[in-house]
PDB file of C-alpha atoms in Angstrom:
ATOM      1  CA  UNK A   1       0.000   0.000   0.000  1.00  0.00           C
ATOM      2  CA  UNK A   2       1.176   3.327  -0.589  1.00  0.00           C
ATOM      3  CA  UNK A   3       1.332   6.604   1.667  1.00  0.00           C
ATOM      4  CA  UNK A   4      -2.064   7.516   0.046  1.00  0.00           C
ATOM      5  CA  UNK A   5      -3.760   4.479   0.457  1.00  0.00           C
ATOM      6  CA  UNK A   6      -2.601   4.620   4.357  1.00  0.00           C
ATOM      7  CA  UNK A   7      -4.372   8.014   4.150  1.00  0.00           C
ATOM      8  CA  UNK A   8      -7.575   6.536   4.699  1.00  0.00           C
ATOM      9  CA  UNK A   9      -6.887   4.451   7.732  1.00  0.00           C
ATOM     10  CA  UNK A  10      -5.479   7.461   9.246  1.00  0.00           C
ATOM     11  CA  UNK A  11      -8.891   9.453   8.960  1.00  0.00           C
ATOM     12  CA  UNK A  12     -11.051   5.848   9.825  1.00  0.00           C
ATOM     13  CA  UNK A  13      -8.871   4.974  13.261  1.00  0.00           C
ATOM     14  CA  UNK A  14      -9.941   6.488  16.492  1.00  0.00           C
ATOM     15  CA  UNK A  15      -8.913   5.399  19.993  1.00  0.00           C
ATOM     16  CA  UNK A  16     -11.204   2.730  20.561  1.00  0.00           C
ATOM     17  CA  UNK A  17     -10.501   1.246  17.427  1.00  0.00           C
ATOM     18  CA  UNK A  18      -9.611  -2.844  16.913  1.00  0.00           C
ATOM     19  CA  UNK A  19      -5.961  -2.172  16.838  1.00  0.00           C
ATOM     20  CA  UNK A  20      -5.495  -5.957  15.376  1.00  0.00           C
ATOM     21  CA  UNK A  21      -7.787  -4.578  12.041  1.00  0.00           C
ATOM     22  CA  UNK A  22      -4.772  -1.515  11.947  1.00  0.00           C
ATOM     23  CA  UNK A  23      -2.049  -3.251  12.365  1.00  0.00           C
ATOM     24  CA  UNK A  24      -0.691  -2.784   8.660  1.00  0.00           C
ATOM     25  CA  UNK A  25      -1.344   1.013   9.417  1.00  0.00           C
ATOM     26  CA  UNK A  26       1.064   1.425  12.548  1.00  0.00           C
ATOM     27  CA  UNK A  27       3.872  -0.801  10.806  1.00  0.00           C
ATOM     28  CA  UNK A  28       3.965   1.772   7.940  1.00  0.00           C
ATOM     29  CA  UNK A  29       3.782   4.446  11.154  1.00  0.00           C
ATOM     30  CA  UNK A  30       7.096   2.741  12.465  1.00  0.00           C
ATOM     31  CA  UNK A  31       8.765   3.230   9.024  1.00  0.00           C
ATOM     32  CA  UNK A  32       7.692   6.777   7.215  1.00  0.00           C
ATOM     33  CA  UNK A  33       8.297   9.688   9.571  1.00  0.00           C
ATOM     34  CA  UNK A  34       6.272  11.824   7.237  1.00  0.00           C
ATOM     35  CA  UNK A  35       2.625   9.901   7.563  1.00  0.00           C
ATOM     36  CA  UNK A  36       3.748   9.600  11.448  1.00  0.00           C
ATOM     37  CA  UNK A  37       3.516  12.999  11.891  1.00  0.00           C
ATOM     38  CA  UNK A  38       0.329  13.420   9.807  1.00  0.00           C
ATOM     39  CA  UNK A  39      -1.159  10.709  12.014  1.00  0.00           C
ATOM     40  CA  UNK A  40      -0.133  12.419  15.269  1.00  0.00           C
ATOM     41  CA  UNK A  41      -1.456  15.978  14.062  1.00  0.00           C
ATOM     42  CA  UNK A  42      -5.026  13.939  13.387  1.00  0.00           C
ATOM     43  CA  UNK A  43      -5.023  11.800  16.501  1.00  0.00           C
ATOM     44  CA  UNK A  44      -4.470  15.812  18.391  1.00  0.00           C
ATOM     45  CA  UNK A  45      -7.152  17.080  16.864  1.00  0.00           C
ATOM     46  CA  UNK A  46      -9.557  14.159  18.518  1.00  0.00           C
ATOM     47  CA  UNK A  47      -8.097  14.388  21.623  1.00  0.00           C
ATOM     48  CA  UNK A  48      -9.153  18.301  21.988  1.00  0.00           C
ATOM     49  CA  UNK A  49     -12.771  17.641  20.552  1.00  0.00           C
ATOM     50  CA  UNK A  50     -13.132  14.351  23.513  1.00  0.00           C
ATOM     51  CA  UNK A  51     -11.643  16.859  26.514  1.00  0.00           C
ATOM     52  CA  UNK A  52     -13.800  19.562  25.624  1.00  0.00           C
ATOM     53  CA  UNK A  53     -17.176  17.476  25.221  1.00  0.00           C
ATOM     54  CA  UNK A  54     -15.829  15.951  28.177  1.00  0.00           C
ATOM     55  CA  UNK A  55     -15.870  18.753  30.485  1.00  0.00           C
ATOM     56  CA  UNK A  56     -20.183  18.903  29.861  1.00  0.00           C
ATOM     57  CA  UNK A  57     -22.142  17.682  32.150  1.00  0.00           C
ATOM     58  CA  UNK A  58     -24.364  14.739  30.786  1.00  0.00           C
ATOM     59  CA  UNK A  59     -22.147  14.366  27.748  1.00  0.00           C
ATOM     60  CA  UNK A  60     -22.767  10.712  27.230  1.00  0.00           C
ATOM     61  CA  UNK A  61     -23.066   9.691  23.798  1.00  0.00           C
ATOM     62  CA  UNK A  62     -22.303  13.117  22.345  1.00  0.00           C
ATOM     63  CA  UNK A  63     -18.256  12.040  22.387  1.00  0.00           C
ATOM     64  CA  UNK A  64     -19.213   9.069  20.338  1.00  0.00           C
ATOM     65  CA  UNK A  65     -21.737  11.504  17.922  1.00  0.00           C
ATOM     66  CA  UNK A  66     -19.059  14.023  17.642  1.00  0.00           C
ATOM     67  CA  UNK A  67     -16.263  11.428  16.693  1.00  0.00           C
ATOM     68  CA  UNK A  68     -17.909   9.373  14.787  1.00  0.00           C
ATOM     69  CA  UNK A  69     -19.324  12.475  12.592  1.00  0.00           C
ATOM     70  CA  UNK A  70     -15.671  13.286  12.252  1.00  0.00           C
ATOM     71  CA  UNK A  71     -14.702   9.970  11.185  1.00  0.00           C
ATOM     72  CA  UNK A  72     -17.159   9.924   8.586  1.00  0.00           C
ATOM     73  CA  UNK A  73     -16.102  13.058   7.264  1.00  0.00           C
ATOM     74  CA  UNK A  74     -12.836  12.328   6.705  1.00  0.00           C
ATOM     75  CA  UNK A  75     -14.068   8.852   5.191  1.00  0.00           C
ATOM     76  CA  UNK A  76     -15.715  10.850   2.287  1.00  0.00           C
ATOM     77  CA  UNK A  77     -12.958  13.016   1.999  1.00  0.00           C
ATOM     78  CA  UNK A  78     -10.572   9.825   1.145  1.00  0.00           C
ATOM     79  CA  UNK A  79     -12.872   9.401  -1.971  1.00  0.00           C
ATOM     80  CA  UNK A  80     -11.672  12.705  -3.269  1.00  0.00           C
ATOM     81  CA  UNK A  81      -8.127  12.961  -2.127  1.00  0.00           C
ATOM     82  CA  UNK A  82      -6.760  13.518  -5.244  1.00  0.00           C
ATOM     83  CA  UNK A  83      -8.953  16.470  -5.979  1.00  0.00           C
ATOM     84  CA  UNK A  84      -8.179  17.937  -2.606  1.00  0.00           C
ATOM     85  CA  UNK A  85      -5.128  19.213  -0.886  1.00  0.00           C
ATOM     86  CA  UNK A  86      -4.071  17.647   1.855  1.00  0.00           C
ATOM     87  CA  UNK A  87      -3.817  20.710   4.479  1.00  0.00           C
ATOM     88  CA  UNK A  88      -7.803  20.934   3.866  1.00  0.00           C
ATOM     89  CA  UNK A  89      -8.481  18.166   6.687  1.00  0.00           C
ATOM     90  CA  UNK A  90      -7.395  19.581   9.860  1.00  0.00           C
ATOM     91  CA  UNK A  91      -9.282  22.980   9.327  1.00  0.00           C
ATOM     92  CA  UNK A  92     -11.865  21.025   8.857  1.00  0.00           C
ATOM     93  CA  UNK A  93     -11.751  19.069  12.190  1.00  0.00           C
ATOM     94  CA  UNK A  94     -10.800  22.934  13.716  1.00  0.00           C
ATOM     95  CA  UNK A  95     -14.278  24.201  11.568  1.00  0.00           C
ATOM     96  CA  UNK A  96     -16.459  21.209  13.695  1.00  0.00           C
ATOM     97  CA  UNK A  97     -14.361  21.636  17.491  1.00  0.00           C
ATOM     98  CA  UNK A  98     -15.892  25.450  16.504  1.00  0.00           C
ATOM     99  CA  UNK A  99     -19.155  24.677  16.258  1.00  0.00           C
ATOM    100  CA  UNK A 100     -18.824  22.379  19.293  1.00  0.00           C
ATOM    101  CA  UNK A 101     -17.366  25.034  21.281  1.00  0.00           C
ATOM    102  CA  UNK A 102     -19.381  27.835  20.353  1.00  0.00           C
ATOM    103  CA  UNK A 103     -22.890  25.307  20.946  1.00  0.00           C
ATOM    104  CA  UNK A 104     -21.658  24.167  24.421  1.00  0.00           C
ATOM    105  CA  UNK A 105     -19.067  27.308  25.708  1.00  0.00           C
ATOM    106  CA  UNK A 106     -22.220  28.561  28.045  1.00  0.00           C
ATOM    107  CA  UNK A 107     -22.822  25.175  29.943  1.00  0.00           C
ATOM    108  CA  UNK A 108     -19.207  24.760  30.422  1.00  0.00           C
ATOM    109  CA  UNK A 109     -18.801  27.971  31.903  1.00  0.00           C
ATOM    110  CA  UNK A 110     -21.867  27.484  33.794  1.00  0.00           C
ATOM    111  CA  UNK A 111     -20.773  23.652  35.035  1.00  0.00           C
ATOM    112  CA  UNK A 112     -17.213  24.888  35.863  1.00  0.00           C
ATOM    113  CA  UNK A 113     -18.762  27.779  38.135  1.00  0.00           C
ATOM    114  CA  UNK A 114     -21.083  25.508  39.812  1.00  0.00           C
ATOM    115  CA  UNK A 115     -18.770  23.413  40.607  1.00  0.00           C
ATOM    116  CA  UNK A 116     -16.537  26.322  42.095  1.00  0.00           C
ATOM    117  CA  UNK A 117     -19.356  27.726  43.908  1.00  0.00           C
ATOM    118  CA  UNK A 118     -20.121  24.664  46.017  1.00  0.00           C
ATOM    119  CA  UNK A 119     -16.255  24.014  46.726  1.00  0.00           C
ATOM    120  CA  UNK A 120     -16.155  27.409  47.918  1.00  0.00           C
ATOM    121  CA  UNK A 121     -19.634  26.741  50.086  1.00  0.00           C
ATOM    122  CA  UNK A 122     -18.049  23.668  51.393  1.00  0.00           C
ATOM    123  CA  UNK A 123     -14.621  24.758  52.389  1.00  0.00           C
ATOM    124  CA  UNK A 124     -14.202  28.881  51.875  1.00  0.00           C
ATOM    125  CA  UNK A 125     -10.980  30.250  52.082  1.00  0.00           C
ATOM    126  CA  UNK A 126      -9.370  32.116  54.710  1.00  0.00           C
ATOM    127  CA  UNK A 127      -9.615  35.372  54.519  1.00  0.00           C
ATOM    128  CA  UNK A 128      -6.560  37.869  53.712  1.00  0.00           C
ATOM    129  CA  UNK A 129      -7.528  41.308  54.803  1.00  0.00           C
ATOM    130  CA  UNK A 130     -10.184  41.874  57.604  1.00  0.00           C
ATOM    131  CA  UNK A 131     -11.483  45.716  57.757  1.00  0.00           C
ATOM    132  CA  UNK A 132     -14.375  47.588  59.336  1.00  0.00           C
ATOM    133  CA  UNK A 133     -13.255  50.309  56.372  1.00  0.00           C
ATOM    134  CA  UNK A 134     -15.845  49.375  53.387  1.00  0.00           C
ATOM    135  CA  UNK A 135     -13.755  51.286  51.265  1.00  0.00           C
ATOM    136  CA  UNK A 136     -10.503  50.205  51.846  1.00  0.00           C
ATOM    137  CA  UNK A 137     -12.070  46.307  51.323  1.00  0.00           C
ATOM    138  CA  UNK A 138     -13.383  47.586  47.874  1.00  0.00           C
ATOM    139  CA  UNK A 139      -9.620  49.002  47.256  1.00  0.00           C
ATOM    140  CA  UNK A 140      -8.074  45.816  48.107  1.00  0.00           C
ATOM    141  CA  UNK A 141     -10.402  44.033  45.909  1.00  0.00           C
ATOM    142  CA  UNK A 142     -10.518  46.789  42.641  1.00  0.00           C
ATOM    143  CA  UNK A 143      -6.481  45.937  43.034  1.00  0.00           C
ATOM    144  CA  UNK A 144      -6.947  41.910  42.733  1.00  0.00           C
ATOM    145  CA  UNK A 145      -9.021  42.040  39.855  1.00  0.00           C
ATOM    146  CA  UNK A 146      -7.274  44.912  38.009  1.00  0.00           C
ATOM    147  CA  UNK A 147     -10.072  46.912  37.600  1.00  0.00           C
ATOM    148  CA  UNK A 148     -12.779  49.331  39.140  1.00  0.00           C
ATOM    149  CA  UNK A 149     -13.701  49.624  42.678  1.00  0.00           C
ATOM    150  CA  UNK A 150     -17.367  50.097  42.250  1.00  0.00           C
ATOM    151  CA  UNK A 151     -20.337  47.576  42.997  1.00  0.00           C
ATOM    152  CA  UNK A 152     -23.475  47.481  40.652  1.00  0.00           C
ATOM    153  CA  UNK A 153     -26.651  49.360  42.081  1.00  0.00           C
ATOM    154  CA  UNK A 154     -27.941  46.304  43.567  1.00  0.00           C
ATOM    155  CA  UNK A 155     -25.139  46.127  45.702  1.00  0.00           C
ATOM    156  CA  UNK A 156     -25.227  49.391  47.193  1.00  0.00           C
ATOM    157  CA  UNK A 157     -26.829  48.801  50.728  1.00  0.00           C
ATOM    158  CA  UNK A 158     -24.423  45.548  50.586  1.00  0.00           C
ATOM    159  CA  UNK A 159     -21.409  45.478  54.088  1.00  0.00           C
ATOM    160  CA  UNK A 160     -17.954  43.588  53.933  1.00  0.00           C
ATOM    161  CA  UNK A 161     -15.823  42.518  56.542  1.00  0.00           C
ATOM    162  CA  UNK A 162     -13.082  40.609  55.287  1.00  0.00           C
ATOM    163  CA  UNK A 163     -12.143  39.888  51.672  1.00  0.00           C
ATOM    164  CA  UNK A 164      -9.877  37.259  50.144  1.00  0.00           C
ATOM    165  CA  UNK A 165      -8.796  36.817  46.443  1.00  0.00           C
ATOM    166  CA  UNK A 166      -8.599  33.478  44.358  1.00  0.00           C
ATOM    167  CA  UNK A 167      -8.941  32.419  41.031  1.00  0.00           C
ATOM    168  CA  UNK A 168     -12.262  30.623  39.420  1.00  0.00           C
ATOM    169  CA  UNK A 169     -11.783  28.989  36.106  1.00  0.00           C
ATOM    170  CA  UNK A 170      -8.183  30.697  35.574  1.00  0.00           C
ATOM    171  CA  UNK A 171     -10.273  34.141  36.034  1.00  0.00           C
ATOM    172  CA  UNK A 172      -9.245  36.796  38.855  1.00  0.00           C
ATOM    173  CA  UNK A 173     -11.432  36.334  41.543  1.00  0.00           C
ATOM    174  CA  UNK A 174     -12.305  38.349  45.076  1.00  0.00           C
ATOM    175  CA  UNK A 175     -14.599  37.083  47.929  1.00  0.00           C
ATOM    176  CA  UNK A 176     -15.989  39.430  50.512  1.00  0.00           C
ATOM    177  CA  UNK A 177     -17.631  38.396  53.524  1.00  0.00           C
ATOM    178  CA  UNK A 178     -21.041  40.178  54.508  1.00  0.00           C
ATOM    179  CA  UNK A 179     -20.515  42.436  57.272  1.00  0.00           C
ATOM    180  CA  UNK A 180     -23.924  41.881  58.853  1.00  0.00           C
ATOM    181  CA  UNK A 181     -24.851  38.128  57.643  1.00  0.00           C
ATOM    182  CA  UNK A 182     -21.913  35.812  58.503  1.00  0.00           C
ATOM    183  CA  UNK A 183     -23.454  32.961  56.102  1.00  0.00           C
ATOM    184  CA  UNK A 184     -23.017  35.232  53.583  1.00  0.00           C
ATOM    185  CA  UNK A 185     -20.276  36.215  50.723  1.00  0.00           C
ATOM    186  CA  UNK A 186     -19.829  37.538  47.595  1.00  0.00           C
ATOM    187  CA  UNK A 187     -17.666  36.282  44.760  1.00  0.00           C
ATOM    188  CA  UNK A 188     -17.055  38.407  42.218  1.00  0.00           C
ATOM    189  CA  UNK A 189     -15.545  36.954  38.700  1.00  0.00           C
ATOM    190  CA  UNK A 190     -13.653  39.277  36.499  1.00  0.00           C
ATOM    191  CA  UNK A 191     -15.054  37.107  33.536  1.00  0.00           C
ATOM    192  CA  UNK A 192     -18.719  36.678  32.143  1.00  0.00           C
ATOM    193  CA  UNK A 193     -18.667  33.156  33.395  1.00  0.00           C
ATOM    194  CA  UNK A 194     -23.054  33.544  33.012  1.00  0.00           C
ATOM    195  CA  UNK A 195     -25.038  35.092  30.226  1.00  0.00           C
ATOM    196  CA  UNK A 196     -27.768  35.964  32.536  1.00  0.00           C
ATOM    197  CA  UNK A 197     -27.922  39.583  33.689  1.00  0.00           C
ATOM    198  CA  UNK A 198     -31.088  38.791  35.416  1.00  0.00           C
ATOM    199  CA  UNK A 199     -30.608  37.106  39.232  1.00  0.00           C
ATOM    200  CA  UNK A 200     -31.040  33.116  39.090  1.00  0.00           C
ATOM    201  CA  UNK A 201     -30.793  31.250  42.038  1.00  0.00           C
ATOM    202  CA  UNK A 202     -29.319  27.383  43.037  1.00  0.00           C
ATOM    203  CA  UNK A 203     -29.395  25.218  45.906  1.00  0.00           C
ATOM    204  CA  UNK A 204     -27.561  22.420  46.680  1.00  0.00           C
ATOM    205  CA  UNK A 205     -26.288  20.195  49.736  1.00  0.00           C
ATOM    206  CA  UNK A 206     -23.595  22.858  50.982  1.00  0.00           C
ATOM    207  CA  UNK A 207     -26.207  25.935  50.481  1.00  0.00           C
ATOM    208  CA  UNK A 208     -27.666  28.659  48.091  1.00  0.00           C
ATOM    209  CA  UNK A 209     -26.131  31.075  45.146  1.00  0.00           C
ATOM    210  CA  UNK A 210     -27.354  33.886  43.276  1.00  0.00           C
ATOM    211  CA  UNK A 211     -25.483  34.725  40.442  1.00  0.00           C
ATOM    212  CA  UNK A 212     -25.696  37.442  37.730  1.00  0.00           C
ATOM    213  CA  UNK A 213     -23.847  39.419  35.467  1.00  0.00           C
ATOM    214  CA  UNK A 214     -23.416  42.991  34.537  1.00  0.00           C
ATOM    215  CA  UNK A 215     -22.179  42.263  31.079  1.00  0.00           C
ATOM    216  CA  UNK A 216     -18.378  42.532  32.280  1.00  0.00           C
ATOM    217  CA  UNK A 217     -18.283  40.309  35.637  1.00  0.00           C
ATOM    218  CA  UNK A 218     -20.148  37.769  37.203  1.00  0.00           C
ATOM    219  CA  UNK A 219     -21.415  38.097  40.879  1.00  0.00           C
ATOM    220  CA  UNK A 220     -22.391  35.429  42.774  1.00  0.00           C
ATOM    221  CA  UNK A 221     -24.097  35.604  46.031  1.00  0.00           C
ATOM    222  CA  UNK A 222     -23.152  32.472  47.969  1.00  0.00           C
ATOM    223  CA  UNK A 223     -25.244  31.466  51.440  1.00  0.00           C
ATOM    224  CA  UNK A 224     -24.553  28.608  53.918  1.00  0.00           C
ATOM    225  CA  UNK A 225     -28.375  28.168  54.520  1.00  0.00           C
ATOM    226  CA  UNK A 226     -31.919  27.492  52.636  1.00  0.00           C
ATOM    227  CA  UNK A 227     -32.945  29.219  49.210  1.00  0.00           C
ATOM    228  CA  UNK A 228     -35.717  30.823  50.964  1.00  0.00           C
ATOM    229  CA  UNK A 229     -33.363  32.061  53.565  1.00  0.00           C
ATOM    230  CA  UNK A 230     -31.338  33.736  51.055  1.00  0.00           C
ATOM    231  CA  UNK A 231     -33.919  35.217  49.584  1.00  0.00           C
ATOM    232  CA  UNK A 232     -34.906  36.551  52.638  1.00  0.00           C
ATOM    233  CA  UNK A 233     -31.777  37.995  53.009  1.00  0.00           C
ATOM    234  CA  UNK A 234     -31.244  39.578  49.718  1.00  0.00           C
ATOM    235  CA  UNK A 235     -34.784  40.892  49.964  1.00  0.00           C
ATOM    236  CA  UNK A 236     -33.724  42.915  53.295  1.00  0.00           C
ATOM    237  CA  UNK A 237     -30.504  44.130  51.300  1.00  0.00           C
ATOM    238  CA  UNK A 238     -32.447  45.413  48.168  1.00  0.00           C
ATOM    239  CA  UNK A 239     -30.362  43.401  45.667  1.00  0.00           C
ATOM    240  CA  UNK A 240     -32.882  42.366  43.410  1.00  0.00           C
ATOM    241  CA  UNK A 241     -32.436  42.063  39.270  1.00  0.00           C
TER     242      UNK A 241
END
């Protein structure tokens, strides 16, 4: 078989694969450098679709979709390989890890800040600066997230008492501890980790969030108590959407 003949057992394997049905294909691997590399370029591409579907929650079955859409794209392609160039496969597989992306980008954002939020819930940590001064908390913080000092209007009747900064999803991060509600923080994102500019609220075994957005940072109000506690609490502080 020749290098373009290999071609299309390059484009049909995928981890997974009977590797006894491919063996012919990985001797030729072992002996031209040149279809080795084209094979490891391919096999790259796959690996960044599976770790991004991956990271969805409930994403059984769409790894196998995705994959096997893939394969038989570049399955058709074989048929006209010596019409087309070869560089035209890999922006292909970039064109379809696009679409994935852009379809799914929101729920991994959303999934990676839930599961943040209730790691934070469960085990917050300690606190770096403790002040009575609200604006020398809001200084602190403007200074760990490279940016502005001010709070949206919703936040205005809002106290702090200690603040701390981290990082959620590789974003700068601050959270401030409520002055007058010691269940209660606020973690502000320097990121648009949620779409929602209105206020939506979660609950789960370690306690309650709020989070919104004000098109350039997310806020998240997080509570060590009930939903209807929180809301209680964010009803006596004015911060409504």
């Amino acid at each position: 078989m020749s290098c373009e003949l290999y071609k299309s057992e390059m484009f049909m394997w995928r981890p997974g694969s009977d590797v006894v049905s491919f063996r012919p294909l990985f001797e030729h691997l072992a002996a031209c450098p040149e279809c080795a590399r084209r094979f490891a370029k391919l096999s790259a591409s796959d690996e960044t679709i599976q770790q991004t579907i991956q990271e969805l929650p409930e994403s059984q079955g769409l790894e196998a979709h995705i994959l096997a859409g893939l394969a038989h794209q570049r399955a058709q392609d074989t048929t006209y390989r010596r019409r087309w160039r070869n560089w035209m496969i890999l922006p292909m597989a970039a064109s379809l890890l696009l679409c994935v992306m852009f379809g799914v980008g929101p729920r991994i954002q959303e999934a990676r800040l839930s599961r943040q939020v209730a790691s934070i819930l469960n085990s917050p940590p300690d606190a770096e600066i403790n002040s009575t001064d609200q604006q020398q908390l809001l200084d602190w913080s403007a200074a760990a997230l490279s940016g502005s000092a001010a709070l949206p209007s919703e936040l205005s009747r809002v106290q702090f008492r200690a603040a701390t900064s981290l990082r959620v999803a590789n974003h700068k991060a601050v959270l401030l501890r409520m002055k007058n509600e010691r269940r209660a923080s606020l973690l502000i994102i320097d990121a648009l980790m949620t779409s929602e500019k209105a206020i939506k609220s979660f609950h789960d075994q370690e306690g309650s969030n709020s989070r919104w957005s004000d098109g350039r940072r997310t806020y998240v109000l997080l509570f060590r108590g009930s939903e209807q506690e929180m809301r209680a609490y964010m009803s006596g502080m004015g911060i409504t959407s």
